[in-house]
Short mmCIF file of C-alpha atoms in Angstrom, two decimals:
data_model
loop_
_atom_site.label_atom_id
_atom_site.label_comp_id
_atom_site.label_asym_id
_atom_site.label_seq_id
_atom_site.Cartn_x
_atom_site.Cartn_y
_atom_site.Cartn_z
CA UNK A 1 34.38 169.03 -23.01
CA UNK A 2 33.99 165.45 -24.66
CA UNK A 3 34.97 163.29 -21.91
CA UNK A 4 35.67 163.83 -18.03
CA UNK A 5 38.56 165.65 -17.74
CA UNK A 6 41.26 164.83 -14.64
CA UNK A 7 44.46 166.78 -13.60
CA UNK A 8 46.61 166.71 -13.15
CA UNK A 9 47.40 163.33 -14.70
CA UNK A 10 50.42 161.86 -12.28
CA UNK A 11 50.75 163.86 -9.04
CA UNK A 12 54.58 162.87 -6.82
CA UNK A 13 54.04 163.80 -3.47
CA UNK A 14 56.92 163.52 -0.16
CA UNK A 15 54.97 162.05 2.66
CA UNK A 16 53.00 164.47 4.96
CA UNK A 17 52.29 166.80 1.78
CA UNK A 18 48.68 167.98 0.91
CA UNK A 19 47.55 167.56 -2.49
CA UNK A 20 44.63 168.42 -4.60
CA UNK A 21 43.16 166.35 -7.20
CA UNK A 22 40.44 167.89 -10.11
CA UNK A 23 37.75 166.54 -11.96
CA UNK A 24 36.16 168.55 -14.89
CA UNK A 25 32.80 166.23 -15.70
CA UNK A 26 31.20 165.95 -18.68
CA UNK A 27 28.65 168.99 -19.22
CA UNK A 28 25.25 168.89 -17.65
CA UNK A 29 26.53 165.58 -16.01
CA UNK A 30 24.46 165.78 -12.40
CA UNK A 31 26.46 162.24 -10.44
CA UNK A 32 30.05 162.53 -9.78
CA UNK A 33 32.19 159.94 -8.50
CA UNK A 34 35.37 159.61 -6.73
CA UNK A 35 36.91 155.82 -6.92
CA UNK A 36 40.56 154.86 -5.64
CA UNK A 37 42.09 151.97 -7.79
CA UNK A 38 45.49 150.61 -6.17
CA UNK A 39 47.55 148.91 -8.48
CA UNK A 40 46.50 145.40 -9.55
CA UNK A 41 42.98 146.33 -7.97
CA UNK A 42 39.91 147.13 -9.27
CA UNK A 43 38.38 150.26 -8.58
CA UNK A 44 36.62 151.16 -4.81
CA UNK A 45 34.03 153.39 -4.25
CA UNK A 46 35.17 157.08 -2.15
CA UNK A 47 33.04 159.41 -2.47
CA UNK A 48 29.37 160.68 -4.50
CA UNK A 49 27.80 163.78 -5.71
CA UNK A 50 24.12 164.81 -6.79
CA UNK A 51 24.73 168.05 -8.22
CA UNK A 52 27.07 170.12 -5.14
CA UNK A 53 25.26 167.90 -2.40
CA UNK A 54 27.69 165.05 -1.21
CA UNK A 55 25.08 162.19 -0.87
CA UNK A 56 27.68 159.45 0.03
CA UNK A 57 30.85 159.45 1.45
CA UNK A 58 31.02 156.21 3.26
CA UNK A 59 34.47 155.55 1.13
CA UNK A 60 36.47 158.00 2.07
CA UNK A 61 39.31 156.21 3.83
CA UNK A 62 40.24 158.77 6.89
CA UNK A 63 39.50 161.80 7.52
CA UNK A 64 42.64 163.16 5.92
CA UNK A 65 40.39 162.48 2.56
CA UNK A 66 37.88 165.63 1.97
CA UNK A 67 36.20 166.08 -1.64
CA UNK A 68 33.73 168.71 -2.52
CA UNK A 69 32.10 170.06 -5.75
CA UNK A 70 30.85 173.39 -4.56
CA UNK A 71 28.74 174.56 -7.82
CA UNK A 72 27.54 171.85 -9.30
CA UNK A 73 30.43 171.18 -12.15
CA UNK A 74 34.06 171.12 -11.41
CA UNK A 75 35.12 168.58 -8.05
CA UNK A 76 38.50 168.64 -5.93
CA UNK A 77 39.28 165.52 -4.06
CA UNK A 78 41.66 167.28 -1.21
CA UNK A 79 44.31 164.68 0.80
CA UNK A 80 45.74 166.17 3.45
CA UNK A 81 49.30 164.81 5.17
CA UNK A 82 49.56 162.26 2.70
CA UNK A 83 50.75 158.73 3.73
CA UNK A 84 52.53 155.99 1.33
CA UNK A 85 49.33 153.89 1.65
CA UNK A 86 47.34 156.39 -0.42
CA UNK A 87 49.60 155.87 -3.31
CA UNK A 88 46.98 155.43 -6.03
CA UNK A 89 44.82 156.15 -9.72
CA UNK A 90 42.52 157.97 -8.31
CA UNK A 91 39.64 158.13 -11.19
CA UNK A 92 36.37 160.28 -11.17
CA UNK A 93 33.26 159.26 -13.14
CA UNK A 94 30.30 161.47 -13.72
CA UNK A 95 26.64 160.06 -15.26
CA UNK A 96 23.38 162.41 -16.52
CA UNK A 97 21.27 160.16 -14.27
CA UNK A 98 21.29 160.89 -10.80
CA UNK A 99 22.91 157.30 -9.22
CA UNK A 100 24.38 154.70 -11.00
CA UNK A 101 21.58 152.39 -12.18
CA UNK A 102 19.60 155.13 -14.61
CA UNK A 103 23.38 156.15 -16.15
CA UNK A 104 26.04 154.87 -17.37
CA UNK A 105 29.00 156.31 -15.64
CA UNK A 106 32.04 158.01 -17.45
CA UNK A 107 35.51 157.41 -16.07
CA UNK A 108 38.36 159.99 -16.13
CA UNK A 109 41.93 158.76 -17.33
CA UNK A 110 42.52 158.89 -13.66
CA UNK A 111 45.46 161.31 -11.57
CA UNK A 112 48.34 159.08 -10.92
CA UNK A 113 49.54 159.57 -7.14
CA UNK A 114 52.73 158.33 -6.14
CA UNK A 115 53.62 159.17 -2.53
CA UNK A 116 57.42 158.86 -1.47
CA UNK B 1 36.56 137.78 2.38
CA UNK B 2 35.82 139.91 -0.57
CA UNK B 3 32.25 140.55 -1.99
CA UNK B 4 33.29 140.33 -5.53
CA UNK B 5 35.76 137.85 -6.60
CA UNK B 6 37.68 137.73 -10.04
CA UNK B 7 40.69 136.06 -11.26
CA UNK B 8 43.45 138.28 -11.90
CA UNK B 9 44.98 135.97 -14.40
CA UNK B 10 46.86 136.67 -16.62
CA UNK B 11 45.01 135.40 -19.57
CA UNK B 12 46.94 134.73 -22.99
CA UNK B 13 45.03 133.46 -25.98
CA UNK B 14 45.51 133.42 -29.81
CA UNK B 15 43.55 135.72 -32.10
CA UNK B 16 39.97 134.57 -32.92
CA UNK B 17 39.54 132.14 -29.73
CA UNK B 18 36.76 132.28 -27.78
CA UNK B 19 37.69 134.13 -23.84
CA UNK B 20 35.60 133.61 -20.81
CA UNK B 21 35.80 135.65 -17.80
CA UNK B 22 34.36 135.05 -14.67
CA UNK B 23 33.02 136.36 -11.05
CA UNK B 24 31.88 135.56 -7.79
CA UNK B 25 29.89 137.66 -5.63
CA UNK B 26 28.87 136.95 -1.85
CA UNK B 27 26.41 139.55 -1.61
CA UNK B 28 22.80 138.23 -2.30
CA UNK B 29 21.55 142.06 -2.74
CA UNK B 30 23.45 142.68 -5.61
CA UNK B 31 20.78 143.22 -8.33
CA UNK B 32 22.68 145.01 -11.15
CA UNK B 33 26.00 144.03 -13.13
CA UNK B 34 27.67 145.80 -15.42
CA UNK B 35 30.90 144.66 -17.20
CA UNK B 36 33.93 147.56 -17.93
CA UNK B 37 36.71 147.18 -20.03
CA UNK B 38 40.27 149.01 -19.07
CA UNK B 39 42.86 149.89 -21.54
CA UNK B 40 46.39 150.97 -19.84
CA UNK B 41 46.53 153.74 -18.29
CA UNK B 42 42.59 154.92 -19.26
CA UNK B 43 39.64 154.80 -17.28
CA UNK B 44 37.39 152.09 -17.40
CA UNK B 45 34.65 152.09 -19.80
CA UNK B 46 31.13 150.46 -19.30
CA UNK B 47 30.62 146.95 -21.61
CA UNK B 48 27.50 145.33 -20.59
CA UNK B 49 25.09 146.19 -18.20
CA UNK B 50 22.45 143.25 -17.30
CA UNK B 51 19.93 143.69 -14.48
CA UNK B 52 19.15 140.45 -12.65
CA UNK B 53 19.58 137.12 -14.06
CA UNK B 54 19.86 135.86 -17.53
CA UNK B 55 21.82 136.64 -20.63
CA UNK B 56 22.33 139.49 -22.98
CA UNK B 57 24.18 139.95 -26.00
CA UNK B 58 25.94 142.61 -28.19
CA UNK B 59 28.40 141.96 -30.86
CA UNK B 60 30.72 139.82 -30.05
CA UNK B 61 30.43 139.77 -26.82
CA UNK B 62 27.82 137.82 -24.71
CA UNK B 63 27.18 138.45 -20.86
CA UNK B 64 25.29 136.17 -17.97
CA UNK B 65 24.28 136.48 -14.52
CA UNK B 66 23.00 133.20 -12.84
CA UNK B 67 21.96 134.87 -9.35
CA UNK B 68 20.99 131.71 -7.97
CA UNK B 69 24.69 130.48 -8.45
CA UNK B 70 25.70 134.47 -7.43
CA UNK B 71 28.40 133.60 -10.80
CA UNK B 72 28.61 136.26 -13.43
CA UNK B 73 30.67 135.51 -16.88
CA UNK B 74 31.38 137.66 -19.76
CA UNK B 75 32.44 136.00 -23.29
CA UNK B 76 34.18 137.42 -25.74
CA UNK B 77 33.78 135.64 -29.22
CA UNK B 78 36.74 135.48 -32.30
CA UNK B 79 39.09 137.73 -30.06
CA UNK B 80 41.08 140.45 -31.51
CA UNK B 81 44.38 142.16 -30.04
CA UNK B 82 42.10 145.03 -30.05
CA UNK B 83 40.39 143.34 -27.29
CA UNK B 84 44.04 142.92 -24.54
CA UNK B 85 42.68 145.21 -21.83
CA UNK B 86 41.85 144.15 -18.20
CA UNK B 87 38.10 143.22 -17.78
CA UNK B 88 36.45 144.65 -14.34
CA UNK B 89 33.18 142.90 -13.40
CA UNK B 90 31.35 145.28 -11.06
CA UNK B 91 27.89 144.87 -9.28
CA UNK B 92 25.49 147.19 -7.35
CA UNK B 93 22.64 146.73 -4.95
CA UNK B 94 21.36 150.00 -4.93
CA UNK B 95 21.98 153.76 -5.17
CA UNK B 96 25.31 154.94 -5.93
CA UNK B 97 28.00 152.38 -4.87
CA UNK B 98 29.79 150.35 -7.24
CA UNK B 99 31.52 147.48 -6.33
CA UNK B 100 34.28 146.34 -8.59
CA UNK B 101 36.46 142.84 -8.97
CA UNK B 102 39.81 143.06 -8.90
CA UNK B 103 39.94 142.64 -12.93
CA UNK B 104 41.40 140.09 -14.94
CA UNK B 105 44.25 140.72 -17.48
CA UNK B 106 43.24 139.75 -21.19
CA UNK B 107 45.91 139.57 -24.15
CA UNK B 108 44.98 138.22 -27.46
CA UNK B 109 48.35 137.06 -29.11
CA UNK B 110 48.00 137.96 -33.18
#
């Protein structure tokens, strides 16, 4: 596709509810990142890929977060039991480089997560 | 206390003024800063990118890094409404982690 593609675009959860959160990269894009941007914040760092190998994931909040990218392409950002406090944008950004300083990074429109 | 600090504002100014926006950082191993712009309701969307100190320029807009002072600014120069977005300052070290400012709120009144 022509951008990074995120869905779905505004998720409503109740409380204790698993969700699951896609990111479609750009083609051929080898970095994919995960950032969490509460509102009024800027954006913080969750979660990296390198192809399907998950290289960093020193972000992740709890261990109620879980992402993967299994082939390479297409990555799900899993929240289990959700909790108000994860009410968020989540946004996923993929590059051509591998890392950040090579590549400029491409941000998703972000999936909108309001838990209740 | 935060490693990157930025002034939410909000910032108002008229059409064709001349907008500075600043950070902080507290982190002496940040080495690379990059400046995003965020429409509403879009993903942000990479600006400037400078690598250590000094200045660099594109268009209109104009960014510096003065390490020594660990103070980052980004100017804008005859502002347009096109330009009412929030600006993200964000800074890295090394390998993959970004680390963003909180953003500051830009409108440019026609």
């Amino acid at each position: 596709g022509a951008g990074v593609s995120q869905s779905p675009r505004y998720k409503v959860a109740k409380r204790g509810q698993d969700v699951a959160l896609r990111c479609d990269p750009i083609s051929g894009h080898v970095s994919l990142f995960w950032y969490q941007q509460a509102l009024g914040q800027g954006p913080e760092f969750l979660t990296y890929f390198q192809n399907e190998a998950q290289l960093d994931k020193s972000g992740l909040p709890s261990d109620r977060f879980f992402a993967e990218r299994p082939e390479g392409s297409v990555s799900t950002l899993k929240i289990q039991r959700t909790q108000q406090e994860d009410s968020a944008v989540y946004l996923c950004a993929s590059s051509w480089a591998s890392g950040v300083v090579t590549g400029e990074l491409f941000f998703g429109e972000g999936s909108r997560l309001t838990v209740l | 206390q935060k490693e990157v600090e930025q002034d939410p504002g909000p910032l108002s100014v008229p059409e064709g003024a001349i907008v500075s926006l600043n950070c902080t950082y507290s982190n002496s191993a940040f080495q690379y800063f990059m400046w995003y712009r965020q429409y509403s309701r879009k993903g942000p969307e990479l600006l400037m990118y400078t690598y250590s100190s000094g200045n660099k320029e594109d268009g209109r807009f104009t960014a510096q890094v003065d390490k020594s002072s660990k103070y980052i600014s980004l100017f804008i120069r005859d502002s347009q409404p096109s330009d009412s977005a929030t600006y993200l300052c964000a800074m890295l070290a090394s390998g993959s982690r970004l680390t963003f400012g909180e953003g500051t709120q830009l409108t440019v009144n026609p």
